[in-house]
């Protein structure tokens, strides 16, 4: 199939592009490289641009027939969304509407959408399944909820086939070492811990140790990026079977505290990893753990890299490459 991956130069999108290329699909990446990296998109054909450019979308979808679109092209920082809500609603909602318009105009019927656990807000119960109330507490989560609602409405009115995948804490890196988390500045826990382990940062700042959890630090459900991509591939197959659109939660169903993650990274790396306890970061719930039974049952999804130390091992290999000169070379260049 020919598949358009919006945001295919970013963290999760780039792993998806590699996976689709390995599965034998023709992959076109649309990315404005605002946060993504050209080298990360190398398993597909990169078209530089963004979803705000309706004329570009029209050309792209008019010239070639795409069987499906996967959309990873959103802004994704909770704190930034509080400071710049207009940018988040514009990029995440309005630009997704542009994409939906162009898809409809050119008869592209299938969309797999990258959603988030931030759509739930403060947990009402744990683990969180798909029927958990959607009460996001920041513009980022609200922008994703709006898009999920738009997708359901477009299904009713225009027959859009859609799937939304709500990630808990995406983590890890390509097991073959070609890709990994590459944010600038980095805000996520595991890459930050590993930058401390490799000597690129002096210490890990632990945002709060007075939460209502056994060791006082926040508990999260870390899921390997390769497993997330597998769920997307399965969601696409699900859509091809013509079943109704829906959202699935993706996590391992096991929570680890910030201190437990640091301890696991000490075991994996053999480094000391100094930490400093800081005040809480605003908007962090104490505990987020997914119930992914629906994805397991309906998509046949089985995370292969559910073990936290495996996730950290892959991320550690990537951190080592980043420390030693940046973008790695693929063993074999797939794609064009
Ligand atoms: N965290 C931390 N120090 C950091 C980065 C993150 O203590 O430098 C904590 C954060 O407060 C949260 C957890 O680690 O409880 C995971 O944060 P991350 O930003 O990786 O993902 P999020 O849960 O916000 O999606």
Tab-separated table of C-alpha atoms and ligand atoms in Angstrom:
chain	number	residue	atom	x	y	z
A	1	UNK	CA	0.000	0.000	0.000
A	2	UNK	CA	1.029	3.612	-0.383
A	3	UNK	CA	0.739	5.293	3.016
A	4	UNK	CA	1.170	8.931	4.009
A	5	UNK	CA	2.772	9.390	7.423
A	6	UNK	CA	2.283	12.914	8.721
A	7	UNK	CA	4.976	13.696	11.289
A	8	UNK	CA	7.099	10.798	10.072
A	9	UNK	CA	10.324	12.590	11.008
A	10	UNK	CA	9.393	12.677	14.696
A	11	UNK	CA	9.936	10.148	17.434
A	12	UNK	CA	7.035	7.724	17.030
A	13	UNK	CA	6.344	8.603	13.395
A	14	UNK	CA	9.891	7.738	12.303
A	15	UNK	CA	9.686	4.294	13.897
A	16	UNK	CA	6.349	3.816	12.127
A	17	UNK	CA	7.857	4.738	8.765
A	18	UNK	CA	10.599	2.163	9.224
A	19	UNK	CA	8.086	-0.498	10.216
A	20	UNK	CA	5.813	0.212	7.234
A	21	UNK	CA	8.772	0.183	4.846
A	22	UNK	CA	9.897	-3.149	6.285
A	23	UNK	CA	6.383	-4.488	5.729
A	24	UNK	CA	6.781	-3.606	2.043
A	25	UNK	CA	4.635	-0.486	1.893
A	26	UNK	CA	5.505	2.658	-0.035
A	27	UNK	CA	5.790	5.414	2.549
A	28	UNK	CA	5.600	9.148	1.973
A	29	UNK	CA	6.411	11.372	4.956
A	30	UNK	CA	4.920	14.832	5.333
A	31	UNK	CA	6.840	16.751	7.978
A	32	UNK	CA	7.797	20.396	8.417
A	33	UNK	CA	10.910	19.401	10.415
A	34	UNK	CA	9.912	21.858	13.145
A	35	UNK	CA	10.668	19.221	15.768
A	36	UNK	CA	11.492	16.220	13.571
A	37	UNK	CA	14.759	15.356	11.837
A	38	UNK	CA	15.424	14.693	8.170
A	39	UNK	CA	17.635	11.704	9.008
A	40	UNK	CA	14.840	10.146	11.061
A	41	UNK	CA	12.530	10.107	8.026
A	42	UNK	CA	15.012	8.334	5.767
A	43	UNK	CA	13.067	5.076	5.521
A	44	UNK	CA	10.414	6.912	3.503
A	45	UNK	CA	10.231	9.690	0.932
A	46	UNK	CA	10.208	13.052	2.706
A	47	UNK	CA	7.937	15.862	1.555
A	48	UNK	CA	8.745	18.978	3.570
A	49	UNK	CA	5.680	20.941	4.545
A	50	UNK	CA	2.873	21.147	7.027
A	51	UNK	CA	-0.840	20.519	7.245
A	52	UNK	CA	-1.506	24.253	7.327
A	53	UNK	CA	-0.646	24.315	3.612
A	54	UNK	CA	-3.904	23.216	1.982
A	55	UNK	CA	-2.528	23.695	-1.541
A	56	UNK	CA	0.358	21.336	-0.778
A	57	UNK	CA	-2.041	18.761	0.673
A	58	UNK	CA	-4.232	19.046	-2.375
A	59	UNK	CA	-1.278	18.432	-4.702
A	60	UNK	CA	0.099	15.584	-2.627
A	61	UNK	CA	-3.144	13.677	-2.317
A	62	UNK	CA	-4.205	14.548	-5.869
A	63	UNK	CA	-1.035	13.319	-7.556
A	64	UNK	CA	-0.801	9.927	-5.891
A	65	UNK	CA	-3.446	7.647	-4.500
A	66	UNK	CA	-2.901	6.847	-0.819
A	67	UNK	CA	-4.549	3.832	0.793
A	68	UNK	CA	-4.299	5.410	4.250
A	69	UNK	CA	-2.884	8.238	6.309
A	70	UNK	CA	-1.195	7.932	9.686
A	71	UNK	CA	-1.064	11.194	11.610
A	72	UNK	CA	1.691	11.831	14.166
A	73	UNK	CA	2.119	15.506	13.295
A	74	UNK	CA	0.890	17.175	16.475
A	75	UNK	CA	2.535	19.306	19.115
A	76	UNK	CA	2.792	17.193	22.252
A	77	UNK	CA	4.121	19.127	25.247
A	78	UNK	CA	1.631	19.643	28.054
A	79	UNK	CA	3.467	22.621	29.600
A	80	UNK	CA	3.944	24.347	26.259
A	81	UNK	CA	0.241	23.850	25.476
A	82	UNK	CA	-0.628	25.847	28.597
A	83	UNK	CA	1.624	28.713	27.470
A	84	UNK	CA	0.696	28.597	23.753
A	85	UNK	CA	-2.856	27.225	23.498
A	86	UNK	CA	-3.565	28.965	20.191
A	87	UNK	CA	-0.600	27.230	18.550
A	88	UNK	CA	-1.824	23.882	19.883
A	89	UNK	CA	-5.395	24.317	18.679
A	90	UNK	CA	-4.162	25.576	15.319
A	91	UNK	CA	-1.647	22.832	14.690
A	92	UNK	CA	-3.418	19.931	16.351
A	93	UNK	CA	-7.062	20.679	15.519
A	94	UNK	CA	-7.301	23.107	12.608
A	95	UNK	CA	-4.533	21.480	10.622
A	96	UNK	CA	-6.031	18.043	11.201
A	97	UNK	CA	-9.260	19.423	9.755
A	98	UNK	CA	-7.282	20.495	6.673
A	99	UNK	CA	-6.009	16.947	6.401
A	100	UNK	CA	-9.515	15.504	6.717
A	101	UNK	CA	-10.787	17.920	4.046
A	102	UNK	CA	-8.022	16.928	1.646
A	103	UNK	CA	-8.577	13.231	2.343
A	104	UNK	CA	-12.278	13.593	1.615
A	105	UNK	CA	-11.645	15.622	-1.541
A	106	UNK	CA	-9.353	12.902	-2.876
A	107	UNK	CA	-11.203	9.813	-1.665
A	108	UNK	CA	-8.677	8.743	0.995
A	109	UNK	CA	-10.843	6.955	3.527
A	110	UNK	CA	-8.579	5.646	6.281
A	111	UNK	CA	-6.837	7.510	9.074
A	112	UNK	CA	-4.848	6.148	12.001
A	113	UNK	CA	-4.475	8.929	14.538
A	114	UNK	CA	-1.910	9.323	17.320
A	115	UNK	CA	-3.853	10.193	20.457
A	116	UNK	CA	-2.798	10.286	24.086
A	117	UNK	CA	-3.577	9.335	27.668
A	118	UNK	CA	-3.694	13.108	28.334
A	119	UNK	CA	-7.208	12.907	26.904
A	120	UNK	CA	-8.407	11.427	30.225
A	121	UNK	CA	-7.195	14.093	32.653
A	122	UNK	CA	-7.010	13.113	36.335
A	123	UNK	CA	-7.645	9.381	36.628
A	124	UNK	CA	-11.004	8.457	38.126
A	125	UNK	CA	-9.881	4.825	38.380
A	126	UNK	CA	-6.767	2.777	37.571
A	127	UNK	CA	-6.048	0.998	35.246
A	128	UNK	CA	-7.787	3.212	32.710
A	129	UNK	CA	-9.794	1.584	29.950
A	130	UNK	CA	-11.503	3.207	26.973
A	131	UNK	CA	-14.703	3.929	28.900
A	132	UNK	CA	-12.848	6.115	31.415
A	133	UNK	CA	-14.291	9.693	31.284
A	134	UNK	CA	-12.525	12.091	28.913
A	135	UNK	CA	-11.837	15.166	31.035
A	136	UNK	CA	-8.499	16.549	29.810
A	137	UNK	CA	-6.917	19.189	32.021
A	138	UNK	CA	-4.731	21.018	29.481
A	139	UNK	CA	-4.986	22.354	25.905
A	140	UNK	CA	-2.871	19.474	24.575
A	141	UNK	CA	-5.292	16.842	25.890
A	142	UNK	CA	-8.295	18.910	24.832
A	143	UNK	CA	-6.931	19.303	21.292
A	144	UNK	CA	-6.658	15.505	21.005
A	145	UNK	CA	-10.158	14.987	22.374
A	146	UNK	CA	-11.504	17.468	19.827
A	147	UNK	CA	-9.873	15.542	17.009
A	148	UNK	CA	-11.240	12.217	18.232
A	149	UNK	CA	-14.702	13.794	18.249
A	150	UNK	CA	-14.152	15.165	14.743
A	151	UNK	CA	-13.156	11.723	13.515
A	152	UNK	CA	-16.340	10.137	14.874
A	153	UNK	CA	-18.452	12.871	13.260
A	154	UNK	CA	-16.657	12.459	9.931
A	155	UNK	CA	-17.303	8.725	10.100
A	156	UNK	CA	-21.037	9.361	10.522
A	157	UNK	CA	-21.271	11.980	7.799
A	158	UNK	CA	-18.649	10.948	5.242
A	159	UNK	CA	-17.810	7.339	5.998
A	160	UNK	CA	-14.280	8.044	7.270
A	161	UNK	CA	-12.604	4.920	8.619
A	162	UNK	CA	-10.532	5.861	11.632
A	163	UNK	CA	-8.624	4.522	14.596
A	164	UNK	CA	-7.183	6.550	17.459
A	165	UNK	CA	-4.407	5.113	19.585
A	166	UNK	CA	-3.994	6.640	22.998
A	167	UNK	CA	-0.453	6.195	24.169
A	168	UNK	CA	0.493	6.198	27.775
A	169	UNK	CA	4.273	6.827	28.104
A	170	UNK	CA	5.983	6.105	24.791
A	171	UNK	CA	9.565	5.039	25.458
A	172	UNK	CA	12.480	3.016	24.139
A	173	UNK	CA	14.088	3.051	20.720
A	174	UNK	CA	14.392	0.996	17.556
A	175	UNK	CA	15.873	-2.369	18.659
A	176	UNK	CA	18.201	-2.242	15.607
A	177	UNK	CA	19.549	1.102	16.793
A	178	UNK	CA	18.594	3.173	13.756
A	179	UNK	CA	16.112	5.480	15.471
A	180	UNK	CA	15.241	6.811	18.884
A	181	UNK	CA	13.900	9.692	20.899
A	182	UNK	CA	15.437	12.921	19.590
A	183	UNK	CA	13.847	15.984	21.120
A	184	UNK	CA	15.491	19.322	21.594
A	185	UNK	CA	15.101	20.254	24.370
A	186	UNK	CA	14.420	16.832	25.867
A	187	UNK	CA	11.693	16.748	28.507
A	188	UNK	CA	10.927	13.021	28.846
A	189	UNK	CA	12.071	11.008	31.797
A	190	UNK	CA	13.915	8.037	30.271
A	191	UNK	CA	16.081	9.964	27.757
A	192	UNK	CA	16.901	12.508	30.462
A	193	UNK	CA	17.983	9.756	32.867
A	194	UNK	CA	20.164	8.259	30.149
A	195	UNK	CA	21.726	11.628	29.302
A	196	UNK	CA	22.778	11.762	32.937
A	197	UNK	CA	24.123	8.203	32.712
A	198	UNK	CA	26.161	9.071	29.608
A	199	UNK	CA	27.502	12.277	31.147
A	200	UNK	CA	25.592	14.734	28.971
A	201	UNK	CA	23.675	16.074	32.004
A	202	UNK	CA	24.770	16.375	35.617
A	203	UNK	CA	21.685	15.001	37.414
A	204	UNK	CA	18.081	13.917	37.074
A	205	UNK	CA	15.563	16.303	38.550
A	206	UNK	CA	12.768	14.279	40.138
A	207	UNK	CA	9.584	16.334	39.957
A	208	UNK	CA	8.025	15.649	43.345
A	209	UNK	CA	8.420	12.841	45.883
A	210	UNK	CA	5.348	13.632	47.975
A	211	UNK	CA	2.707	11.970	45.790
A	212	UNK	CA	0.354	9.360	47.178
A	213	UNK	CA	2.389	6.436	45.804
A	214	UNK	CA	4.587	3.892	47.634
A	215	UNK	CA	7.849	5.847	47.136
A	216	UNK	CA	6.207	9.254	46.660
A	217	UNK	CA	7.176	9.664	42.987
A	218	UNK	CA	4.761	9.517	40.041
A	219	UNK	CA	3.855	6.203	38.470
A	220	UNK	CA	3.621	5.850	34.693
A	221	UNK	CA	3.001	3.063	32.185
A	222	UNK	CA	5.991	2.940	29.805
A	223	UNK	CA	5.338	1.283	26.453
A	224	UNK	CA	7.967	0.535	23.819
A	225	UNK	CA	7.771	2.651	20.662
A	226	UNK	CA	8.135	-0.483	18.508
A	227	UNK	CA	5.118	-2.000	20.238
A	228	UNK	CA	3.149	1.208	19.636
A	229	UNK	CA	3.975	0.973	15.937
A	230	UNK	CA	2.837	-2.632	15.884
A	231	UNK	CA	-0.535	-1.524	17.271
A	232	UNK	CA	-0.821	1.074	14.482
A	233	UNK	CA	-0.122	-1.526	11.820
A	234	UNK	CA	-2.796	-3.721	13.380
A	235	UNK	CA	-5.238	-0.823	13.561
A	236	UNK	CA	-4.757	-0.260	9.843
A	237	UNK	CA	-5.574	-3.910	9.148
A	238	UNK	CA	-8.615	-3.563	11.372
A	239	UNK	CA	-9.831	-0.598	9.317
A	240	UNK	CA	-9.290	-2.460	6.071
A	241	UNK	CA	-11.770	-5.036	7.321
A	242	UNK	CA	-14.404	-2.267	7.298
A	243	UNK	CA	-15.203	-2.256	11.002
A	244	UNK	CA	-16.330	0.947	12.751
A	245	UNK	CA	-13.811	3.478	14.000
A	246	UNK	CA	-12.747	3.574	17.616
A	247	UNK	CA	-10.009	4.457	20.075
A	248	UNK	CA	-7.736	2.067	21.948
A	249	UNK	CA	-5.531	2.614	24.980
A	250	UNK	CA	-1.957	1.412	24.625
A	251	UNK	CA	0.171	0.595	27.641
A	252	UNK	CA	1.729	-2.405	29.317
A	253	UNK	CA	-0.669	-2.264	32.254
A	254	UNK	CA	2.233	-2.057	34.715
A	255	UNK	CA	3.200	1.178	36.383
A	256	UNK	CA	6.708	2.196	37.452
A	257	UNK	CA	7.589	5.125	39.667
A	258	UNK	CA	10.196	7.713	38.710
A	259	UNK	CA	12.538	6.212	41.324
A	260	UNK	CA	11.960	2.714	39.968
A	261	UNK	CA	12.809	3.897	36.456
A	262	UNK	CA	16.024	5.496	37.717
A	263	UNK	CA	16.932	2.282	39.585
A	264	UNK	CA	16.265	0.205	36.467
A	265	UNK	CA	18.487	2.582	34.450
A	266	UNK	CA	21.252	2.192	37.061
A	267	UNK	CA	21.092	-1.592	36.607
A	268	UNK	CA	21.070	-1.364	32.792
A	269	UNK	CA	23.861	1.207	32.485
A	270	UNK	CA	25.959	0.366	35.528
A	271	UNK	CA	26.197	4.135	36.174
A	272	UNK	CA	25.419	5.963	39.355
A	273	UNK	CA	22.869	8.518	37.953
A	274	UNK	CA	22.649	11.275	40.581
A	275	UNK	CA	19.222	12.756	41.248
A	276	UNK	CA	17.805	15.806	42.954
A	277	UNK	CA	14.245	16.026	44.253
A	278	UNK	CA	12.477	19.133	42.998
A	279	UNK	CA	8.961	20.556	43.455
A	280	UNK	CA	6.118	18.901	41.575
A	281	UNK	CA	5.677	19.730	37.891
A	282	UNK	CA	2.205	21.194	37.356
A	283	UNK	CA	-0.413	18.977	35.725
A	284	UNK	CA	1.197	15.625	36.629
A	285	UNK	CA	-1.312	13.061	37.978
A	286	UNK	CA	0.185	10.731	40.604
A	287	UNK	CA	-0.514	7.588	38.638
A	288	UNK	CA	-1.361	6.739	35.007
A	289	UNK	CA	-1.705	3.097	34.055
A	290	UNK	CA	-3.489	1.728	30.988
A	291	UNK	CA	-5.932	-1.107	30.652
A	292	UNK	CA	-5.162	-2.308	27.108
A	293	UNK	CA	-7.411	-5.376	27.153
A	294	UNK	CA	-9.417	-4.025	24.208
A	295	UNK	CA	-6.328	-3.591	21.998
A	296	UNK	CA	-5.195	-7.086	22.962
A	297	UNK	CA	-8.561	-8.629	22.174
A	298	UNK	CA	-9.605	-6.668	19.118
A	299	UNK	CA	-6.237	-5.993	17.491
A	300	UNK	CA	-4.430	-9.101	18.750
A	301	UNK	CA	-1.794	-6.697	20.115
A	302	UNK	CA	0.876	-8.265	22.351
A	303	UNK	CA	3.693	-5.945	23.443
A	304	UNK	CA	7.013	-7.691	22.697
A	305	UNK	CA	9.192	-5.350	24.737
A	306	UNK	CA	7.050	-4.941	27.834
A	307	UNK	CA	9.955	-5.335	30.239
A	308	UNK	CA	11.186	-1.956	31.555
A	309	UNK	CA	14.863	-2.961	31.432
A	310	UNK	CA	14.521	-3.935	27.756
A	311	UNK	CA	12.917	-0.563	26.994
A	312	UNK	CA	15.785	1.207	28.782
A	313	UNK	CA	18.423	-0.995	27.111
A	314	UNK	CA	17.241	0.055	23.648
A	315	UNK	CA	17.048	3.713	24.673
A	316	UNK	CA	20.556	3.449	26.165
A	317	UNK	CA	22.018	2.222	22.870
A	318	UNK	CA	20.414	5.194	21.143
A	319	UNK	CA	21.679	7.637	23.759
A	320	UNK	CA	25.163	6.283	23.168
A	321	UNK	CA	24.862	6.976	19.453
A	322	UNK	CA	23.565	10.497	20.127
A	323	UNK	CA	26.403	11.217	22.478
A	324	UNK	CA	28.881	10.033	19.876
A	325	UNK	CA	28.022	12.368	17.071
A	326	UNK	CA	24.332	12.406	16.452
A	327	UNK	CA	22.349	10.772	13.686
A	328	UNK	CA	23.219	7.144	13.226
A	329	UNK	CA	23.608	5.410	9.916
A	330	UNK	CA	21.136	2.678	8.970
A	331	UNK	CA	22.714	-0.691	8.272
A	332	UNK	CA	20.601	-0.872	5.180
A	333	UNK	CA	18.820	2.048	3.618
A	334	UNK	CA	15.262	1.035	2.984
A	335	UNK	CA	12.891	3.256	1.091
A	336	UNK	CA	14.157	5.757	-1.405
B	1	LIG	N1	9.855	13.465	35.313
B	1	LIG	C1	10.818	13.809	36.258
B	1	LIG	N2	11.938	14.452	35.817
B	1	LIG	C2	12.155	14.773	34.507
B	1	LIG	C3	11.165	14.413	33.554
B	1	LIG	C4	10.028	13.767	33.998
B	1	LIG	O1	10.663	13.540	37.454
B	1	LIG	O2	13.187	15.378	34.201
B	1	LIG	C5	8.646	12.751	35.756
B	1	LIG	C6	7.360	13.488	35.438
B	1	LIG	O3	7.006	14.364	36.472
B	1	LIG	C7	6.377	12.312	35.281
B	1	LIG	C8	7.253	11.185	34.759
B	1	LIG	O4	8.590	11.541	35.059
B	1	LIG	O5	5.885	11.929	36.552
B	1	LIG	C9	7.134	10.998	33.260
B	1	LIG	O6	7.277	12.262	32.648
B	1	LIG	P1	7.447	12.439	31.071
B	1	LIG	O7	7.637	13.897	30.817
B	1	LIG	O8	8.498	11.500	30.587
B	1	LIG	O9	6.066	11.928	30.472
B	1	LIG	P2	4.547	12.375	30.776
B	1	LIG	O10	4.072	11.451	31.865
B	1	LIG	O11	4.530	13.816	31.163
B	1	LIG	O12	3.855	12.103	29.481
